Coordinates of C-alpha atoms and ligand atoms in Angstrom, one line a residue:
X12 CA 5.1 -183.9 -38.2
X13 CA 3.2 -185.1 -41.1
X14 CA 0.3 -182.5 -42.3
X15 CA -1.5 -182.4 -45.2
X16 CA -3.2 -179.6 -47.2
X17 CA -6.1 -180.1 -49.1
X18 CA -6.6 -177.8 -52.1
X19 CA -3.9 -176.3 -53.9
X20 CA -5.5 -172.9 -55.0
X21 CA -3.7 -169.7 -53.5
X22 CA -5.2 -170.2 -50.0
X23 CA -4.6 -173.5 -49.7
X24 CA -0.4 -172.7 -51.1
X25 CA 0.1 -169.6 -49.0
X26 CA -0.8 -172.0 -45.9
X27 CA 1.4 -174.6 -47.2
X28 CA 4.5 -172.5 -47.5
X29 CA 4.0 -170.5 -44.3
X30 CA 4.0 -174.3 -42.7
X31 CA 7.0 -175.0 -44.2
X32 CA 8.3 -171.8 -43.6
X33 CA 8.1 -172.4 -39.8
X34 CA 8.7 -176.0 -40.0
X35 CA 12.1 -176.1 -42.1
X36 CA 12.7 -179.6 -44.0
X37 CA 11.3 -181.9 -41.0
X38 CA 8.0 -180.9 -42.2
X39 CA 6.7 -183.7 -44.2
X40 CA 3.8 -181.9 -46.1
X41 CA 1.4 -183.3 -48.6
X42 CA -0.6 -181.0 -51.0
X43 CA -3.6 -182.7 -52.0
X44 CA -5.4 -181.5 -55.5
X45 CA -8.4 -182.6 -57.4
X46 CA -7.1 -181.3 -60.9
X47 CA -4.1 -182.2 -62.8
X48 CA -2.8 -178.7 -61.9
X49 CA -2.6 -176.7 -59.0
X50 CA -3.4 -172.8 -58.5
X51 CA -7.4 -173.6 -58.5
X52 CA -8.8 -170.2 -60.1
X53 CA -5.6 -168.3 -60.4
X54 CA -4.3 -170.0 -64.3
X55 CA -2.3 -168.5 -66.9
X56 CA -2.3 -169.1 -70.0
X57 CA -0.8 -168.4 -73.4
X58 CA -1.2 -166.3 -76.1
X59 CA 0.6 -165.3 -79.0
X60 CA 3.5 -166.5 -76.7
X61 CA 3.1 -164.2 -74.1
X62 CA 1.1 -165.1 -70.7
X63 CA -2.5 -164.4 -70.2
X64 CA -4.1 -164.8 -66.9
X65 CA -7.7 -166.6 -67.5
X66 CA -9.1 -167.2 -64.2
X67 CA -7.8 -163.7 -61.6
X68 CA -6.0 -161.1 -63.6
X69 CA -5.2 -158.5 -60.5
X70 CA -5.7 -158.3 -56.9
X71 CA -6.8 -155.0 -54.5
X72 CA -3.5 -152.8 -54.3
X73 CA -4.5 -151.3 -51.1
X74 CA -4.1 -154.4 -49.3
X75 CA -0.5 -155.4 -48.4
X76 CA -0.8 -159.7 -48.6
X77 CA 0.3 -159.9 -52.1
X78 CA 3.0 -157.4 -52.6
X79 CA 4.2 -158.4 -49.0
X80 CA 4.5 -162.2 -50.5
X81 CA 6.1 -161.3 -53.7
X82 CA 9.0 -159.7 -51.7
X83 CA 9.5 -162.7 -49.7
X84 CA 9.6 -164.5 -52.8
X85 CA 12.1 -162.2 -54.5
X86 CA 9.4 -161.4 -56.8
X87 CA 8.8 -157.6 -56.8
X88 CA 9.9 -157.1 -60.3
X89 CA 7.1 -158.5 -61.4
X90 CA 4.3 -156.1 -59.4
X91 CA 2.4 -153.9 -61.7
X92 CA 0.1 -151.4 -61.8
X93 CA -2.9 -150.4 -64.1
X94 CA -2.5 -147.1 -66.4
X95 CA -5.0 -145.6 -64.6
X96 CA -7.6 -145.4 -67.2
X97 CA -11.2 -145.8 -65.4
X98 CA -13.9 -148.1 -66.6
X99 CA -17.3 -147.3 -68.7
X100 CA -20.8 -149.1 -67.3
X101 CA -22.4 -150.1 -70.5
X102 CA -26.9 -149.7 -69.7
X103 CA -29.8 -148.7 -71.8
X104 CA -28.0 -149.6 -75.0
X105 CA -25.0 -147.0 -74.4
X106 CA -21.9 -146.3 -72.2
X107 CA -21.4 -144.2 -69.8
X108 CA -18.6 -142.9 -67.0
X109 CA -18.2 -145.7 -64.1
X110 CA -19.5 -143.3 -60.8
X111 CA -16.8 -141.6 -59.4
X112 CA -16.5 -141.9 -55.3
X113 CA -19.1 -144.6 -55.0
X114 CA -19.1 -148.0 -52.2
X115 CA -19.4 -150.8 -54.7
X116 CA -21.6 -148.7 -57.1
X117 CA -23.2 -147.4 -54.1
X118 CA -23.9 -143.5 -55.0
X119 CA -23.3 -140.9 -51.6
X120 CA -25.2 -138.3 -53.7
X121 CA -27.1 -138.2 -56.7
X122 CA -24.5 -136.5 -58.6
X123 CA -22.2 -139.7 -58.3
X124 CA -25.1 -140.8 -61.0
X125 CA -26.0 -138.3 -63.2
X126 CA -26.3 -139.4 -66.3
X127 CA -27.0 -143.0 -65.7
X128 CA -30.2 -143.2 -64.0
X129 CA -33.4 -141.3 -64.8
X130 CA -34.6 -138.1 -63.2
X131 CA -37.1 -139.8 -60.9
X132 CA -34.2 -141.9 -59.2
X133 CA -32.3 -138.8 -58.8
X134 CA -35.0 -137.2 -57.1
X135 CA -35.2 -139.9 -54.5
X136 CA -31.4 -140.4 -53.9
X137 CA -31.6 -136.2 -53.4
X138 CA -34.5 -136.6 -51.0
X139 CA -33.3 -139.9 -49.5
X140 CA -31.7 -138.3 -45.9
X141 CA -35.3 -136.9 -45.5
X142 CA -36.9 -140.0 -45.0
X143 CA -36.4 -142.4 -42.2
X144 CA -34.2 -145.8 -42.3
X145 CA -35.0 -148.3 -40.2
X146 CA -31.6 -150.5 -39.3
X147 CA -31.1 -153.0 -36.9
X148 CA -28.0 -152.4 -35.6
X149 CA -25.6 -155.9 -36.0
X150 CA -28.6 -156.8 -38.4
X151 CA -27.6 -157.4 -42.2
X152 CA -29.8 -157.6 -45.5
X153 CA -29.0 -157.9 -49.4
X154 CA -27.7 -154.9 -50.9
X155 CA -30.9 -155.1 -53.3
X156 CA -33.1 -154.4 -50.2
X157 CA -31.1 -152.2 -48.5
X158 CA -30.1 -149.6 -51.8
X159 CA -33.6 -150.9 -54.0
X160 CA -35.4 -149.1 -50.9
X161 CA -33.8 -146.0 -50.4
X162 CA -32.3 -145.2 -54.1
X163 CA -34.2 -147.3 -56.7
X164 CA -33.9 -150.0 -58.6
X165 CA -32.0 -148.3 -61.3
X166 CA -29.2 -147.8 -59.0
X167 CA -28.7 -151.2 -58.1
X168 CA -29.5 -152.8 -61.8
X169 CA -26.9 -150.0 -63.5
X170 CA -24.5 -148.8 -60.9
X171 CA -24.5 -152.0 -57.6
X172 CA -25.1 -154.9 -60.0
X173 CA -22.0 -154.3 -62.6
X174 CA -19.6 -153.9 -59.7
X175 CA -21.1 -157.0 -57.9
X176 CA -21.1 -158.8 -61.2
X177 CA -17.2 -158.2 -61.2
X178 CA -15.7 -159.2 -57.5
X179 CA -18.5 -161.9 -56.8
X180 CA -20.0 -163.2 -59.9
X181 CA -23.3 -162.1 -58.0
X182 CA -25.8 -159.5 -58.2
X183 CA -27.4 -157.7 -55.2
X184 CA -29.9 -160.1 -53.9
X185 CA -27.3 -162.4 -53.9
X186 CA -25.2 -160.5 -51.4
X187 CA -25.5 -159.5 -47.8
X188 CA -24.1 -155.7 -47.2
X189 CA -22.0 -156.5 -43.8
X190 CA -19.6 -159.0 -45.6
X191 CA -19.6 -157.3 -48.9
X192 CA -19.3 -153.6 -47.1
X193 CA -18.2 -153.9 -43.6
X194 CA -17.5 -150.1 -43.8
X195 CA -20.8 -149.1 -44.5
X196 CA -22.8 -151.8 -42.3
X197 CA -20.2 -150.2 -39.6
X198 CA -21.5 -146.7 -40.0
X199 CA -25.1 -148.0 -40.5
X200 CA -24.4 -149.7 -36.6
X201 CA -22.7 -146.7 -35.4
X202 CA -26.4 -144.4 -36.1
X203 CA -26.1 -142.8 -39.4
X204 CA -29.5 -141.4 -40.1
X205 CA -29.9 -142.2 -43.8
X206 CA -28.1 -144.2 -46.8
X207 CA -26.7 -141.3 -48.3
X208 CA -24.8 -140.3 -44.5
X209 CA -23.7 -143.8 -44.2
X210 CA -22.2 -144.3 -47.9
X211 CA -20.4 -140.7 -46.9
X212 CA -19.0 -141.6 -43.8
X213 CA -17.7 -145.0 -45.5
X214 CA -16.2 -144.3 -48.1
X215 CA -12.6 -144.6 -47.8
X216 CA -10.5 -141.0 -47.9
X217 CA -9.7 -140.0 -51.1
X218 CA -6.3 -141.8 -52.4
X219 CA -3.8 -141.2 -55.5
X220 CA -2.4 -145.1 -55.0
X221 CA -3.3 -147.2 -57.2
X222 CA -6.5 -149.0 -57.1
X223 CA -5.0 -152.5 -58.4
X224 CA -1.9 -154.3 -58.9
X225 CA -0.8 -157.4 -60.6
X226 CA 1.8 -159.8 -62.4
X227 CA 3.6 -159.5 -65.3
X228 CA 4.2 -162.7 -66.2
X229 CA 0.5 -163.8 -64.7
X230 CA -0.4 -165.5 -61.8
X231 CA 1.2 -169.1 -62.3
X232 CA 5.0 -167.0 -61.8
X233 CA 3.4 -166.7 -58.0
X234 CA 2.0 -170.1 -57.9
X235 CA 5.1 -171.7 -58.9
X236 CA 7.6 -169.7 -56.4
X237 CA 4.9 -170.8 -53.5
X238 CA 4.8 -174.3 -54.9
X239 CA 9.1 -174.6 -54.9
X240 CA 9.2 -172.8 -51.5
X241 CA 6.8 -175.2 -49.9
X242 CA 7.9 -177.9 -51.3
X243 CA 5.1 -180.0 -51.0
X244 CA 4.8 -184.1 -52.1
X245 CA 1.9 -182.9 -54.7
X246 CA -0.6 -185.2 -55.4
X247 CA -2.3 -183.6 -58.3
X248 CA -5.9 -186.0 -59.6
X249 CA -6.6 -186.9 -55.9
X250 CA -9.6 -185.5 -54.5
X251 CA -9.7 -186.0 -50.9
X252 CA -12.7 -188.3 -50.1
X253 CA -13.1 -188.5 -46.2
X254 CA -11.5 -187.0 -43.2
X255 CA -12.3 -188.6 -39.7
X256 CA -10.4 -188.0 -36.3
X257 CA -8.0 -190.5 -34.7
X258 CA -6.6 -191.5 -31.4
X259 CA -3.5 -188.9 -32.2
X260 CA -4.4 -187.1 -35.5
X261 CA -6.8 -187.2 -38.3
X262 CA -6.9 -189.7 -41.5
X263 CA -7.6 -188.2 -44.3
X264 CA -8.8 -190.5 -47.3
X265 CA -6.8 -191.6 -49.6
X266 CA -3.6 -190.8 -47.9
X267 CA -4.1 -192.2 -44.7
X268 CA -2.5 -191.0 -40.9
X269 CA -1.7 -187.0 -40.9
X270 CA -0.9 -185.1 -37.7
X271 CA -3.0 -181.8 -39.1
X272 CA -5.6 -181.0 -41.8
X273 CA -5.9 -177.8 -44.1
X274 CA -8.9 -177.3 -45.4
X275 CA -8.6 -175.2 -48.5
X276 CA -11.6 -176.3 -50.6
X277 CA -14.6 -174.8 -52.2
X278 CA -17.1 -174.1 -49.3
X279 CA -19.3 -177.2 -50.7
X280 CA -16.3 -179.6 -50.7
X281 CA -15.3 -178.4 -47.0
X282 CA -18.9 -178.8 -45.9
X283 CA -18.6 -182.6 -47.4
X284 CA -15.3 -183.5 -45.6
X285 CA -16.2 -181.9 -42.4
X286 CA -19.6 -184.2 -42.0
X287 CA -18.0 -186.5 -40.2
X288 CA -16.1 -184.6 -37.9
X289 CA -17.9 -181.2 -37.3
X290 CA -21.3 -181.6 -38.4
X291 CA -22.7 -178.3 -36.8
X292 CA -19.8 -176.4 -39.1
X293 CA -20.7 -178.7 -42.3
X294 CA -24.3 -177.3 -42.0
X295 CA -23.1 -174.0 -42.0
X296 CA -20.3 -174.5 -44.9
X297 CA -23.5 -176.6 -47.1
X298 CA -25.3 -173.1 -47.3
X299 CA -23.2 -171.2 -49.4
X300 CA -23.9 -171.1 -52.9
X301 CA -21.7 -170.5 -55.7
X302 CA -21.7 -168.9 -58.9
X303 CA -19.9 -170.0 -62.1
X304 CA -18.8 -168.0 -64.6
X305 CA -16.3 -168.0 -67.6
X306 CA -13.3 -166.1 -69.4
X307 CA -13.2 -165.8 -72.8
X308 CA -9.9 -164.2 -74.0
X309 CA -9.9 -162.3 -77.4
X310 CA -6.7 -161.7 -79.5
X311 CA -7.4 -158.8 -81.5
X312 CA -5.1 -157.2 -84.2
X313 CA -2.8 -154.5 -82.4
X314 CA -4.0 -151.5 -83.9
X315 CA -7.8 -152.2 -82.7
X316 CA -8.7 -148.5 -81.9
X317 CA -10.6 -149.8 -78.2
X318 CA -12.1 -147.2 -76.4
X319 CA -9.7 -145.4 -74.0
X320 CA -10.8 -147.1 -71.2
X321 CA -9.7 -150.0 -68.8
X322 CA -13.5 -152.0 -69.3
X323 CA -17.0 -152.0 -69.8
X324 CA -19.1 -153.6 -67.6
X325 CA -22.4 -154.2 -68.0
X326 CA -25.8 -153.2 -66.1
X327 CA -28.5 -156.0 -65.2
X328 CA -31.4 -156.5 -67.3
X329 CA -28.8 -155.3 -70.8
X330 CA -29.7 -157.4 -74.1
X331 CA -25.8 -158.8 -73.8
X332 CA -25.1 -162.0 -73.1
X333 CA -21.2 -160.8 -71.5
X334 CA -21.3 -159.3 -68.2
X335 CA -18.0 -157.4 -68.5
X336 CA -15.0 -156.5 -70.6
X337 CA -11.8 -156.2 -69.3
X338 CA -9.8 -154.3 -72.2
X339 CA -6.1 -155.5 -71.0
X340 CA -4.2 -153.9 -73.3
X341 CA -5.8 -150.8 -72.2
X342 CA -5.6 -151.3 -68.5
X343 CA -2.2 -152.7 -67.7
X344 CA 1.0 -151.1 -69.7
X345 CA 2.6 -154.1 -70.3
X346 CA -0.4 -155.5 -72.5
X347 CA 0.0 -152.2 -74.5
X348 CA 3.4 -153.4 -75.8
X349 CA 2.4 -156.6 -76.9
X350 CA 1.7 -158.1 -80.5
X351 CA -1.8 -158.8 -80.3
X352 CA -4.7 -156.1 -78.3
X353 CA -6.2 -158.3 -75.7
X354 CA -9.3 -158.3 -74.1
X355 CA -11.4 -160.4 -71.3
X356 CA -15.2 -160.9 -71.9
X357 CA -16.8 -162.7 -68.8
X358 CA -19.6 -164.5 -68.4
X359 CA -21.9 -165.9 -65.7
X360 CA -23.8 -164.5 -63.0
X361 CA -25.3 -165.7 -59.7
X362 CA -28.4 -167.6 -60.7
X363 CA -27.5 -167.6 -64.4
X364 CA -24.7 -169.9 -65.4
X365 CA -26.2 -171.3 -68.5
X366 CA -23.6 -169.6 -70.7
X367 CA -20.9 -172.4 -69.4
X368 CA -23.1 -174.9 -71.1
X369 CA -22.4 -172.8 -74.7
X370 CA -19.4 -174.4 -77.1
X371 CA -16.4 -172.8 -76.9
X372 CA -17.4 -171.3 -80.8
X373 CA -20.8 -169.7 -79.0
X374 CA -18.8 -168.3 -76.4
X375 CA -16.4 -166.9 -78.3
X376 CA -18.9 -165.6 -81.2
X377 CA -21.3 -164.0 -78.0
X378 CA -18.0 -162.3 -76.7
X379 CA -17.5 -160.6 -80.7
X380 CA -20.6 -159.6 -81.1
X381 CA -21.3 -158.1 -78.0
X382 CA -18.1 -156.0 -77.7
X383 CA -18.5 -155.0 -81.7
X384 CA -22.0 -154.0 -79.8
X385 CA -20.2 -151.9 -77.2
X386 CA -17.5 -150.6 -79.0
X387 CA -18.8 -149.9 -82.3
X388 CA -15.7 -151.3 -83.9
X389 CA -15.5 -154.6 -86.2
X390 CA -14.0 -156.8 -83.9
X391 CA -11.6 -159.7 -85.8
X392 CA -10.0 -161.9 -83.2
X393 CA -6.9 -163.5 -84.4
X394 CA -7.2 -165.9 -81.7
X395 CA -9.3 -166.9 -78.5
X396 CA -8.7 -168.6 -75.5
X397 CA -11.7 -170.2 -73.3
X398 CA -11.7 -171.2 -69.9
X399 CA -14.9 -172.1 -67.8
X400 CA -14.8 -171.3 -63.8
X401 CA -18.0 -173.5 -62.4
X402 CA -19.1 -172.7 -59.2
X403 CA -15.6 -170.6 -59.2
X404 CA -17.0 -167.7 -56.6
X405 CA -18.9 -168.3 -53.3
X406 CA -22.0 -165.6 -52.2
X407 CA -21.9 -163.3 -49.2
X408 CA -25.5 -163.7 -48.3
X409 CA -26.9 -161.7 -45.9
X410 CA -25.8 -163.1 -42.7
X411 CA -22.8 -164.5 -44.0
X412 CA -20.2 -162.8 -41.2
X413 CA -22.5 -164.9 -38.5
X414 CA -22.8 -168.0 -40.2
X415 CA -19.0 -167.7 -40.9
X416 CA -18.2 -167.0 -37.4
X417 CA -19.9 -170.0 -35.9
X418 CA -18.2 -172.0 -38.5
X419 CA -14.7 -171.6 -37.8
X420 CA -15.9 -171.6 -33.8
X421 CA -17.0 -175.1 -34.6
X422 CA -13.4 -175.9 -36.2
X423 CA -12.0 -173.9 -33.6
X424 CA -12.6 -176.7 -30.9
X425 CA -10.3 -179.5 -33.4
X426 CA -7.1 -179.3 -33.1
X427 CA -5.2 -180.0 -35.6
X428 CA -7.6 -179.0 -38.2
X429 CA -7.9 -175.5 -39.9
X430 CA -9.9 -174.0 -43.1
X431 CA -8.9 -171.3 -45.5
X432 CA -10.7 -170.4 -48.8
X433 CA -12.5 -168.0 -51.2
X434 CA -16.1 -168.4 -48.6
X435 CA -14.4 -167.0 -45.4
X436 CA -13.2 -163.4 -45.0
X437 CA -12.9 -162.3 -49.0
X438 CA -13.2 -163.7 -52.5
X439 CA -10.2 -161.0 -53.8
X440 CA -7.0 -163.2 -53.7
X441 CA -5.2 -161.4 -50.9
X442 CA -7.8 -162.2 -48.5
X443 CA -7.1 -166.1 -49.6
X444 CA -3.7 -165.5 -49.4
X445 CA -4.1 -164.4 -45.6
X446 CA -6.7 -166.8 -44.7
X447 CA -3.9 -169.5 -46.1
X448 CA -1.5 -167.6 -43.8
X449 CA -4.1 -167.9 -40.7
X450 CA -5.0 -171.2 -41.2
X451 CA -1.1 -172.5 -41.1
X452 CA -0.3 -170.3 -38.1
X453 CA -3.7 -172.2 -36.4
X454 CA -2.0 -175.3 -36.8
X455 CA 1.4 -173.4 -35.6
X456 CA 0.0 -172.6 -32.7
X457 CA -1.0 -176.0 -31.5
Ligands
FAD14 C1 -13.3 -165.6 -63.3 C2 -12.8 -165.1 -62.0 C3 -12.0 -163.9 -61.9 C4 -11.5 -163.5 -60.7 N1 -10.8 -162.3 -60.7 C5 -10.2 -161.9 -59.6 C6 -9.3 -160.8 -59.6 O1 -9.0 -160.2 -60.6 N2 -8.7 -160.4 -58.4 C7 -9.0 -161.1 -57.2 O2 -8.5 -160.7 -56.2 N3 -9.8 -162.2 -57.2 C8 -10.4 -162.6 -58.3 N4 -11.2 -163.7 -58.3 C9 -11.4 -164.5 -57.1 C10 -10.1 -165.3 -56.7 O3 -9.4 -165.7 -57.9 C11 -10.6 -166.6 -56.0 O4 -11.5 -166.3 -54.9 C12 -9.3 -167.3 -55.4 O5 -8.4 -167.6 -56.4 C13 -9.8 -168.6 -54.7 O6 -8.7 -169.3 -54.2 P1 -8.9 -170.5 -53.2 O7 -7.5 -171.2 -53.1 O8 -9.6 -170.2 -52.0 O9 -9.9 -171.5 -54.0 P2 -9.6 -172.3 -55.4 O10 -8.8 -171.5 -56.3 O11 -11.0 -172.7 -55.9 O12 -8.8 -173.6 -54.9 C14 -9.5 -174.7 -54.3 C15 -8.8 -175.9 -54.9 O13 -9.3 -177.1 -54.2 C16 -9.3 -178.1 -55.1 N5 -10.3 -179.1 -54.6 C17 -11.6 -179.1 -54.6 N6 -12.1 -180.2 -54.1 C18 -11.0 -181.0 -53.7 C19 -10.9 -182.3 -53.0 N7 -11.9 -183.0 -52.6 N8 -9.6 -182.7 -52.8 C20 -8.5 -182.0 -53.3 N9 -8.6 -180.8 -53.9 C21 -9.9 -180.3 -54.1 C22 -9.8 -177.4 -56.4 O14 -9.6 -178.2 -57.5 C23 -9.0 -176.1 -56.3 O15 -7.8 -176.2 -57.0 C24 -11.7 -164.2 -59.5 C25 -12.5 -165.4 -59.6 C26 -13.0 -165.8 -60.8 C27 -13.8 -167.1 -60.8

């Protein structure tokens, strides 16, 4: 059996080392990649010698796909936790707490945001269950209509938007509430009253496990266990170009004759390919949008004093050109032993992606001067690393669970063909990592 994969970010490596997992050495399998380098947005760098992940720097802890893989791999040594220090939300010129037992910024009470949004907003969250919502039940809407209604803009701009910003590149009105919180469009379907009920009944139960986990070594010490266990022919600087059905397979352009296709490219690339051969699903794929955004990592002395805090993120409609800091050496305990105080500034949001056009001098000069803004300290990197993600994160519009559901219907009826990737069921990198696995067991299954 000859199949290739196309894509060689985390979904499209997870699906080619279950295949080969269930296929043993007959397997002939092909990883097809448009860069010189595979892992897509998952890329580690260096820094003063010691790794530096510049694209993902942690997944969700709560799900099991990662730490389930690195056992596989013989990897568990390298799973680690953050300190446990919580994040600040940097809006109207100061920082403040990050709300404590909030869905995605979303308050269930207006003491979640005391503090960060004016007396007037608190006033309607308090009086929200009074008046009426009007949901259609299996209906969906942007978060920015749904929380702008019934709590005010502020606590979308300064409490939504920064958490948004972080796991989607987006902001509200870029993203529809059932994908982004399936908990809380459940409990809106099941007939809470109000917002404020809804967000209660959501939220998960309170938890002592840690929020996040990640590598010690980065990212790329996953990448390349997947890549060896796989065992793939890579062909790195190939884009696939076509993909058309034949009497007993597929061809996929430029390699020619396969027996199955995965399809583990950026929603707009998979819409392109699958023109010719589902063009009901390509429509569907063509309508997400993407959002770039870019990493710039700062080297600063070790002694920096940085606030006590794993990042700052920042509200919407803020006079800073960063939309976050990630203070590593803060958050995770093996940055804290290291030679140099690191920390993530990221750029970019939904609509706005003018800051990849900057030099890397800009980027690096905007990312100093707006966390010497934040912190207050003199900030004198030693060194600085840059890398640009463009059109790195597809949007959950609103509707995005239908449109998503007829789309993999459509690929449903091929056989021999499967998708995986960032636009399906989650951007986080465990949800990659298991739409890899489903994609490969699709193809199993045949
Ligand atoms: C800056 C940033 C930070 C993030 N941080 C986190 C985080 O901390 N935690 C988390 O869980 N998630 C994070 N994410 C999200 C997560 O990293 C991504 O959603 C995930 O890595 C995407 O994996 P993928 O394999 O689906 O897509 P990609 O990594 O985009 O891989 C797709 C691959 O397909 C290749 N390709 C495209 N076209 C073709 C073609 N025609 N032929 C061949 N190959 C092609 C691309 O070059 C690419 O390598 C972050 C995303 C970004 C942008």
């Amino acid at each position: 059996m000859r199949v290739v994969v196309v894509g060689g970010g985390i979904s499209g490596l997870v699906a080619a080392y279950r295949l080969r997992t269930a296929l043993g050495p007959e397997l002939e399998l092909v990883l097809l990649e448009r860069r010189d380098r595979v892992g897509g947005i998952l890329h580690t760098g260096e820094m003063a010698g010691e790794p530096v992940d510049l694209g993902a720097e942690a997944f969700v802890g709560r799900r099991p796909e990662i730490p389930a893989l690195l056992a596989e791999l013989d990897l568990s040594e390298q799973l680690v936790h953050p300190a446990g220090r919580r994040p600040l939300i940097w809006s109207g010129g100061t920082a403040h707490p990050l709300p404590e037992r909030t869905l995605m910024g979303i308050p269930a009470g207006p003491e979640a945001v005391a503090g960060l949004v004016d007396a007037d907003t608190l006033e309607r969250i308090t009086t929200e269950p009074t008046r009426p919502l009007r949901w259609e039940r299996g209906g969906d809407v942007t978060v920015a209509e749904l929380v702008g209604d019934r709590f005010g803009a502020q606590v979308v701009r300064r409490s939504v938007d920064p958490l948004l910003g972080g796991v989607y590149a987006g902001r509200a009105e870029s993203i529809g509430v059932r994908a982004a919180l399936p908990t809380l469009a459940a409990a809106l379907d099941a007939g809470a009253p109000n917002l404020t009920r809804a967000v209660a009944d959501a939220l998960p139960p309170p938890s002592t496990a840690p929020v996040f986990g990640g590598l010690r070594d980065g990212y790329r010490v996953l990448l390349d266990a997947l890549r060896e266990a796989a065992a793939p022919k890579v062909e790195t600087d190939t884009a696939a170009t076509g993909l058309t059905r034949t009497a007993t397979g597929w061809r996929v352009d430029p390699i020619g004759a396969v027996d199955a296709v995965i399809l583990a490219t950026p929603a707009p690339v998979t819409a392109t390919l699958l023109g010719a051969v589902a063009p009901a699903a390509a429509a569907v794929a063509a309508t997400i949008e993407l959002s770039s955004s870019a990493v710039v990592a700062l080297g600063l002395p070790a002694d920096t004093p940085l606030p006590d805090n794993s990042g700052i993120l920042v509200a919407t409609g803020e006079s800073l050109r960063a939309k976050a800091f990630t203070l590593s050496s803060r958050k995770w305990p093996h940055f804290a032993e290291r030679d140099v105080a690191l920390v993530r500034a990221s750029f970019g949001r939904f609509g706005d992606d003018t800051p990849l056009s900057w030099s890397d001098e800009d980027l690096v000069a905007a990312a100093v001067a707006d966390l010497s803004t934040v912190t207050g300290l003199p900030i004198r990197p030693q060194t600085a690393l840059v890398q640009r993600w463009r059109g790195g994160l597809p949007q959950y519009a609103a509707g995005h669970t239908t449109r998503i559901a007829e789309l993999e219907s459509a690929v449903a009826a091929l056989p021999g063909l499967a998708i995986a990737g960032a636009y399906l069921h989650g951007v986080g990198v465990p949800a990659c990592a298991a739409s890899g696995t489903a994609a490969a067991q699709r193809i199993l299954s045949r």
